[in-house]
Short mmCIF file of C-alpha atoms and ligand atoms in Angstrom, two decimals:
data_model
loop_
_atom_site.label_atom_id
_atom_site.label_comp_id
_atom_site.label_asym_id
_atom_site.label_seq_id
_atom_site.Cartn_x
_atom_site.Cartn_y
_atom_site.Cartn_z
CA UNK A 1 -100.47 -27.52 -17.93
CA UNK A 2 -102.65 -30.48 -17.29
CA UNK A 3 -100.53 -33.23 -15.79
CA UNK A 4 -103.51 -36.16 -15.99
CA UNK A 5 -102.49 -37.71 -12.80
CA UNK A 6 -105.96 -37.37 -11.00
CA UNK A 7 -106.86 -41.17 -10.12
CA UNK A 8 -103.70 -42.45 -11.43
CA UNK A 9 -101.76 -44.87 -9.10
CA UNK A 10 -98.73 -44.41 -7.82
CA UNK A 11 -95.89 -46.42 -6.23
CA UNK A 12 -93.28 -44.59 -4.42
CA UNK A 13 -90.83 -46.88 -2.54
CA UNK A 14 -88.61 -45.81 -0.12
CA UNK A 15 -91.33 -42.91 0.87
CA UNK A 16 -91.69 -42.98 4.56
CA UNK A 17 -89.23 -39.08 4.54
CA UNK A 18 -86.73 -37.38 2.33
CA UNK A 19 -87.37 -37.14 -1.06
CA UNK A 20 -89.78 -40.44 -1.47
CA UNK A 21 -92.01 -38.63 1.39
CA UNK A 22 -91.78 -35.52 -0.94
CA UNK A 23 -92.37 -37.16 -4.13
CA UNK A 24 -95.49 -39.07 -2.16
CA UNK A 25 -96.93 -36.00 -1.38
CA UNK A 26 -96.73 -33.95 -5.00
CA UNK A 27 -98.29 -37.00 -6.85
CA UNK A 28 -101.26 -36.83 -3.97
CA UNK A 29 -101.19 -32.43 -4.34
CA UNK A 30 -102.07 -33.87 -8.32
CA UNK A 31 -104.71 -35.98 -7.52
CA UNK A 32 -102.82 -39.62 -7.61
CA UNK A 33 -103.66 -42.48 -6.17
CA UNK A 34 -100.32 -42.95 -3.88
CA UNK A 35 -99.00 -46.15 -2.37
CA UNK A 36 -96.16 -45.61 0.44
CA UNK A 37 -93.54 -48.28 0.97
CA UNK A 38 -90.99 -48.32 3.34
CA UNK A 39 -89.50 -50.64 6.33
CA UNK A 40 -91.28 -49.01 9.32
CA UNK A 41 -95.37 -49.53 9.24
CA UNK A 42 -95.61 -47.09 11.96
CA UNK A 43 -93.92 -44.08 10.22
CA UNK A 44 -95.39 -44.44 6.86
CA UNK A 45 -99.34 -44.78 8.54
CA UNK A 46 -98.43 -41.09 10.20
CA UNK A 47 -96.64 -40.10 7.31
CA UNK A 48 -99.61 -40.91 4.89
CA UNK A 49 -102.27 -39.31 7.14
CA UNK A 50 -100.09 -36.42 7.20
CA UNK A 51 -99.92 -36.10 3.10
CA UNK A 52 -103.75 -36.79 3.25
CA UNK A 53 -104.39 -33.80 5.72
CA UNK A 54 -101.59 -31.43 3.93
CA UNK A 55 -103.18 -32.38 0.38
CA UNK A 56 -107.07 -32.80 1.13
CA UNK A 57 -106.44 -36.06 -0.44
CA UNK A 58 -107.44 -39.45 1.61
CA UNK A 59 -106.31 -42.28 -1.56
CA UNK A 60 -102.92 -42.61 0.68
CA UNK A 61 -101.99 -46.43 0.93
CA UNK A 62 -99.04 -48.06 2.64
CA UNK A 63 -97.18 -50.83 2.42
CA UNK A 64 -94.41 -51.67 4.60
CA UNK A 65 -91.95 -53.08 2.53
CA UNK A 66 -87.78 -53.87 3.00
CA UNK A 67 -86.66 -52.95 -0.75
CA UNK A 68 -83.93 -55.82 -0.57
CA UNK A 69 -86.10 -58.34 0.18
CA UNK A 70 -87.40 -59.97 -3.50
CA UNK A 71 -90.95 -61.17 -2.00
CA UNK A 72 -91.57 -57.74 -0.30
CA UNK A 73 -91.55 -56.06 -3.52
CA UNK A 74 -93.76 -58.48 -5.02
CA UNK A 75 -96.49 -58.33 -2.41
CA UNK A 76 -96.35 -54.19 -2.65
CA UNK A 77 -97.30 -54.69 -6.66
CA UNK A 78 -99.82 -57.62 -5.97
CA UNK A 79 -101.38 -55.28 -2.68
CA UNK A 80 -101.21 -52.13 -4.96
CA UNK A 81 -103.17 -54.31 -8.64
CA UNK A 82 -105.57 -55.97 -5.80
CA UNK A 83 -106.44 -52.72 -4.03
CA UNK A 84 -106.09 -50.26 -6.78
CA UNK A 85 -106.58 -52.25 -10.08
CA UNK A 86 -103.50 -50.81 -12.05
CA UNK A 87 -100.04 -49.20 -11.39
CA UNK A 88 -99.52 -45.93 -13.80
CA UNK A 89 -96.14 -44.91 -12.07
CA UNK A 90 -93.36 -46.85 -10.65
CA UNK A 91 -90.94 -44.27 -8.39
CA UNK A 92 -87.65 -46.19 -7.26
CA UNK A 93 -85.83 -44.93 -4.53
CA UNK A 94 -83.61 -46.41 -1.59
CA UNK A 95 -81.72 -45.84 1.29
CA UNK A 96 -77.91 -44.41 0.39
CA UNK A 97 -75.25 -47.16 1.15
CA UNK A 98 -72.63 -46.03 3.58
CA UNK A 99 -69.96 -43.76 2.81
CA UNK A 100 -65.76 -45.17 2.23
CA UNK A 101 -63.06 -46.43 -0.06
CA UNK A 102 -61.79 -49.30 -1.24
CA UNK A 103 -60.76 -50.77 1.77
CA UNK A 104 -63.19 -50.44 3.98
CA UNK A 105 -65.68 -52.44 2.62
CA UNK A 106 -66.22 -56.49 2.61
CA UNK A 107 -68.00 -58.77 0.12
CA UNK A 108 -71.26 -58.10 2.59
CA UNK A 109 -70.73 -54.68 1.85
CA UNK A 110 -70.82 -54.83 -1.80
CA UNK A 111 -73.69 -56.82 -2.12
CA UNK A 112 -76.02 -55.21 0.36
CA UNK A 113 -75.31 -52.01 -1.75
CA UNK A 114 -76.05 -53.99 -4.89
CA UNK A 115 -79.29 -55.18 -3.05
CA UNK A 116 -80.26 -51.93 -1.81
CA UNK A 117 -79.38 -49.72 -4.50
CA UNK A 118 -79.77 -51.23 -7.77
CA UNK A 119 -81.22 -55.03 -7.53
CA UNK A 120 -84.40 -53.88 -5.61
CA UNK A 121 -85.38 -50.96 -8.82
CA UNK A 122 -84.46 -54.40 -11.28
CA UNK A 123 -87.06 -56.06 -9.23
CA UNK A 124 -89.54 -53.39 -8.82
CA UNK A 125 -89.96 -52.67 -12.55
CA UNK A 126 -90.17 -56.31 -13.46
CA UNK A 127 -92.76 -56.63 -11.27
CA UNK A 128 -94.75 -53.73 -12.65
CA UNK A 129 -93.60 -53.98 -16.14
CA UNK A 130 -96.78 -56.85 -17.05
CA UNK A 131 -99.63 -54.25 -15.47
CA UNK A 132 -98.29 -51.72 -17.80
CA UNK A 133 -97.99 -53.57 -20.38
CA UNK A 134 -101.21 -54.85 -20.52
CA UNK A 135 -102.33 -51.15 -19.47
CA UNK A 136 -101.15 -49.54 -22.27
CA UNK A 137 -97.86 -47.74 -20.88
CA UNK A 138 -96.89 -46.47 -18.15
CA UNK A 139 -93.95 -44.22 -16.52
CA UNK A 140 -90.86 -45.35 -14.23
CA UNK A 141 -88.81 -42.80 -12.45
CA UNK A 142 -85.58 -44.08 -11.06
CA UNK A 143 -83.72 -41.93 -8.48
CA UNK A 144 -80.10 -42.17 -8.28
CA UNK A 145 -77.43 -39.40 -7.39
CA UNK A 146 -75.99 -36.65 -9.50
CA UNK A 147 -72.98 -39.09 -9.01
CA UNK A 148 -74.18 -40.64 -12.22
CA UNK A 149 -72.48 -37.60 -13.77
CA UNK A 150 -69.76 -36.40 -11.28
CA UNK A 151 -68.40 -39.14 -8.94
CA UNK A 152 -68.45 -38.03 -5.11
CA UNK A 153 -65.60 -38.42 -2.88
CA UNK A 154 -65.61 -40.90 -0.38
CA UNK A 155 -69.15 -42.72 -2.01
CA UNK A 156 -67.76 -45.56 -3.30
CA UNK A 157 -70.48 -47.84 -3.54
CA UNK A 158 -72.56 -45.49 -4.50
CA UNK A 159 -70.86 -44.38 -7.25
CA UNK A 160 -70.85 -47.60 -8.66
CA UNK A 161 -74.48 -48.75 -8.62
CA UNK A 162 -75.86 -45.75 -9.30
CA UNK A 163 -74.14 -45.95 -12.57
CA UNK A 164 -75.84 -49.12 -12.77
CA UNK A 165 -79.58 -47.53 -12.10
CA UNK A 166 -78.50 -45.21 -15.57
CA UNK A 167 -77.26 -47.88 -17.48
CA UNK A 168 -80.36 -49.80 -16.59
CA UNK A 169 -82.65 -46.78 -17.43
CA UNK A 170 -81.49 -46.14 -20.69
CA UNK A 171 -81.12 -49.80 -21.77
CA UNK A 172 -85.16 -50.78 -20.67
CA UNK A 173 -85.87 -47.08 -22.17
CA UNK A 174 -85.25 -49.19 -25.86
CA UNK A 175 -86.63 -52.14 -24.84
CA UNK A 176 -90.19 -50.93 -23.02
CA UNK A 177 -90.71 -47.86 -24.98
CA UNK A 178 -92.77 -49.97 -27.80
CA UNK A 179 -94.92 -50.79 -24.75
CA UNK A 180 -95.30 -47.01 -24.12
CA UNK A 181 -93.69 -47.21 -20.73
CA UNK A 182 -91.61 -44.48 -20.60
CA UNK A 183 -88.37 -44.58 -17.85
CA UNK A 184 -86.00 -41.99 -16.40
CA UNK A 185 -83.40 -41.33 -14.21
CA UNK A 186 -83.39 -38.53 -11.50
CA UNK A 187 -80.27 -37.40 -9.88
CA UNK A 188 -80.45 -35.50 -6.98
CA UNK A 189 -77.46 -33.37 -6.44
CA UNK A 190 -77.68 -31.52 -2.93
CA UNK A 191 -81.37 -32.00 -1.63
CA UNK A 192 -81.77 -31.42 1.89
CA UNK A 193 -82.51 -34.31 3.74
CA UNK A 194 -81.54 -36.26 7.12
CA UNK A 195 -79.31 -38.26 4.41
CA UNK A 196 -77.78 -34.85 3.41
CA UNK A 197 -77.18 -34.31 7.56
CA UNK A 198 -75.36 -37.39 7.94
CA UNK A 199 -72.97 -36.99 5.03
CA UNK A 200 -72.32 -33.55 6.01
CA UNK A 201 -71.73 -34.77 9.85
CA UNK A 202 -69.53 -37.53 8.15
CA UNK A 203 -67.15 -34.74 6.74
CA UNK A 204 -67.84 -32.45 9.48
CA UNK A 205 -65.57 -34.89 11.51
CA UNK A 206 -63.46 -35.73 8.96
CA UNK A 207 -62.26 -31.83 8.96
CA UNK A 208 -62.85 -31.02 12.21
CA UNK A 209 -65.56 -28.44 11.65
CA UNK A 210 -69.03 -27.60 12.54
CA UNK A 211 -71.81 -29.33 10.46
CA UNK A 212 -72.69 -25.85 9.71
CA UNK A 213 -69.32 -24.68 8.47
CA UNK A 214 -69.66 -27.50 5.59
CA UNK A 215 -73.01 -26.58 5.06
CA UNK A 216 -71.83 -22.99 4.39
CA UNK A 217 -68.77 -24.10 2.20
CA UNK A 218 -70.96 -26.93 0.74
CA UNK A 219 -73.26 -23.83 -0.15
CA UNK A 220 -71.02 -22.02 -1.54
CA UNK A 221 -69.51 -24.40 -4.77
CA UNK A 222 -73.28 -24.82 -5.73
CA UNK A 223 -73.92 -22.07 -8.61
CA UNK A 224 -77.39 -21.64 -7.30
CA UNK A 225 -75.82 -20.43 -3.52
CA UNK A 226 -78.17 -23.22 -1.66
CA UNK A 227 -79.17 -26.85 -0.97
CA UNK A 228 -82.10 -27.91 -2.64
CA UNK A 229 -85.36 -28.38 -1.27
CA UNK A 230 -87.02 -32.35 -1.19
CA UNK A 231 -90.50 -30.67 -3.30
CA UNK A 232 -87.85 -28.74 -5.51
CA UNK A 233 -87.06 -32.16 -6.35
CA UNK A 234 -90.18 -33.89 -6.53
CA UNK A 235 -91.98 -31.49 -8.77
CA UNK A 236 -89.07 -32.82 -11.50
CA UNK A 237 -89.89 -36.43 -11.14
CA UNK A 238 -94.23 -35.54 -10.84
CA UNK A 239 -93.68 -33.97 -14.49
CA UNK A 240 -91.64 -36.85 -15.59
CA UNK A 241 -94.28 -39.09 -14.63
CA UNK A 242 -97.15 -37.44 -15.46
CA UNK A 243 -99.42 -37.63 -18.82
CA UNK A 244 -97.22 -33.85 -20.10
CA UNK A 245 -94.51 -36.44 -20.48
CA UNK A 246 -95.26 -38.64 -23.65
CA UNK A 247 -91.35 -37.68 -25.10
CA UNK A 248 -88.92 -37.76 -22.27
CA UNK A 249 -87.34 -41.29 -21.97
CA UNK A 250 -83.69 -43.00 -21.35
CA UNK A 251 -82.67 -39.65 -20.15
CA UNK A 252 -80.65 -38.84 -16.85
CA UNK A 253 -81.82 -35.59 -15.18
CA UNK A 254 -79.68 -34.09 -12.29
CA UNK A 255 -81.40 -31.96 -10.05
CA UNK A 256 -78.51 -29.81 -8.52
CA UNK A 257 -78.58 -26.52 -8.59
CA UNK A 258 -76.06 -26.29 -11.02
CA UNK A 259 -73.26 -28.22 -9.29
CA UNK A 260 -72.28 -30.60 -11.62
CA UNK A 261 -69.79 -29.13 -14.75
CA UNK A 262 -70.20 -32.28 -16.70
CA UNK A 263 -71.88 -31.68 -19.65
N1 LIG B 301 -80.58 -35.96 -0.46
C1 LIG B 301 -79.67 -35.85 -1.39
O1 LIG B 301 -79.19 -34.74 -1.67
C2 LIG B 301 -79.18 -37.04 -2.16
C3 LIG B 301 -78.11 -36.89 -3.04
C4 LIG B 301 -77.67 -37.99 -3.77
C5 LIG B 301 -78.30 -39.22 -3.63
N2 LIG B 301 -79.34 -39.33 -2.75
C6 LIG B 301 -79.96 -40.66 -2.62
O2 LIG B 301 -81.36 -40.59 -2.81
C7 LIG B 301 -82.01 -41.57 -1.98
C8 LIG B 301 -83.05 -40.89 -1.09
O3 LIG B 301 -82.37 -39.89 -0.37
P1 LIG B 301 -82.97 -39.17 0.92
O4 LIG B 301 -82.11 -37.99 1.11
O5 LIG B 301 -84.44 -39.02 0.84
O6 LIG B 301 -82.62 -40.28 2.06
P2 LIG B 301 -83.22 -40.44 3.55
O7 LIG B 301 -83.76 -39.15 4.05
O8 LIG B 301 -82.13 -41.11 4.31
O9 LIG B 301 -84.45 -41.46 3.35
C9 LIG B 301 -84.20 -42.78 3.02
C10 LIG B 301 -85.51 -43.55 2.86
O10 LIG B 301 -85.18 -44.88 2.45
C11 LIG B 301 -85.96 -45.80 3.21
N3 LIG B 301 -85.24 -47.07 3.24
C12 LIG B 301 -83.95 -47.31 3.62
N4 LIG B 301 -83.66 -48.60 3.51
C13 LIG B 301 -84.79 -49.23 3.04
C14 LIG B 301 -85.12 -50.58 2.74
N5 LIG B 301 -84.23 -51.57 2.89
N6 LIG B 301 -86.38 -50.86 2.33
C15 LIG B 301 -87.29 -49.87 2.19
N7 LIG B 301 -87.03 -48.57 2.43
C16 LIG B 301 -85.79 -48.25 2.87
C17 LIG B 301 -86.13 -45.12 4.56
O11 LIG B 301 -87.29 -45.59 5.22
P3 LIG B 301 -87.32 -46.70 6.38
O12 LIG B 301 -86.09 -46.48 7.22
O13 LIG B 301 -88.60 -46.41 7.07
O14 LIG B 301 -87.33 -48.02 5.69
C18 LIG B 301 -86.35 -43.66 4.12
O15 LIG B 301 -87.71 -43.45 3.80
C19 LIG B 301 -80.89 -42.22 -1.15
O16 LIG B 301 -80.48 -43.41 -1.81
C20 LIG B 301 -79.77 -41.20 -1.20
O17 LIG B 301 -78.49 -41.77 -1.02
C21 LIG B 301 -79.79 -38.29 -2.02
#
């Protein structure tokens, strides 16, 4: 299958490791155009030279951008049409929020969730939204949780906005697809990650066990017998973004291994 990504630019936010990192480096295995952003300048320059070594391809750009900050995102899609001319794919992604209920959290705690998680995609994709517009289409890839789907214990905020991030999806999925800008959500289910680590350390003390006695129980209640692996999960969003996909919009894909029952 011929995914027509050579030369096409890319913006992955969030990208410096985990699954932006991942999805980073499958657009650039495909011959993208890839522009890192994340907070620290320092990680995402070794990052990117790593992709360009690993790949073979050197069209690796960063810039460091904090996703809750309005004007950061703006100067990532100015940098990105200055340098690169266009922007083909938008990839949305964040840090997670911070794990607890109902009562642990303040007014701060709400918003900077709302900020992190769901305000910074709204601003990303208006900002990109004109270029493909005027481009002729484009694709948007917005990863969430499988949460959208199955609520997780003790995730609270994240539960919440990342509800949002699928309502959002499928409402702009009616409103750009006349534009032939096509938008998706991706929810990753187990994916193994340092963010997977720290929820698992989180429980780990919760029930007094080893971090590798939840992974093994964790393990076990996923119908596939395993976590995920971060390219497992990128090669999903690559085809989802990618010139195969002219059908696929509005939909939410979860990317779990067959945890979720929800139909
Ligand atoms: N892994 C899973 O199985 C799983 C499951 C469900 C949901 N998720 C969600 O999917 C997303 C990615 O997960 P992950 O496992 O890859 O997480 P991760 O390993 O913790 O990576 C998080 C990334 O977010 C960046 N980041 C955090 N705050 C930022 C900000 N304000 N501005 C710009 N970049 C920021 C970090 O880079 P810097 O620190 O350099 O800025 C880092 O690159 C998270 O929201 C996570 O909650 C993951």
């Amino acid at each position: 299958m011929n995914l027509h990504l050579n030369e096409k630019v890319v913006i992955v936010l969030a990208a410096s490791k985990g699954l932006g990192r991942a999805v980073a480096e499958k657009f650039a295995e495909e011959g993208a155009q890839v522009v890192l952003a994340s907070r620290r300048s320092d990680e995402l320059k070794t990052v990117a030279d790593d992709i360009a070594k690993r790949t073979g391809n050197p069209n690796l750009y960063t810039k460091p951008c904090d996703i809750t900050k309005g004007e950061d995102i703006k100067q990532l899609v100015a940098y990105t049409v200055d340098t690169l001319g266009k922007v083909d794919v938008l990839v949305n992604n964040s840090g997670g929020p911070p794990a607890g209920g109902i009562e642990q959290f303040t007014d701060e705690d709400w918003q900077r969730a709302y900020e992190l998680n769901l305000l910074s995609y709204v601003r990303a994709i208006r900002e990109v939204v004109p270029h493909m517009r005027a481009q002729g289409g484009g694709h948007i890839a917005n990863i969430a949780s499988s949460s959208i789907k199955q609520t997780l214990d003790s995730l609270l905020l994240s539960n919440t906005f990342r509800a949002g991030v699928a309502g959002l999806s499928k409402s702009l999925s009616q409103e750009l697809a006349k534009d032939k800008i096509l938008i998706n959500t991706i929810g990753p289910g187990r994916i193994a990650t340092d963010r997977l680590i720290e929820l698992d350390d989180i429980k780990a003390e919760r029930l007094q066990q080893s971090r590798e006695e939840v992974r093994m129980k964790e393990e076990q209640s996923i119908p596939l017998g395993r976590y995920g692996t971060p390219e497992e999960f990128a090669n999903q969003i690559v085809f989802l973004c990618s010139g195969a996909n002219t059908y696929v919009t509005g939909q939410s894909l979860i990317v779990d291994g067959g945890l979720v029952k929800a139909l």
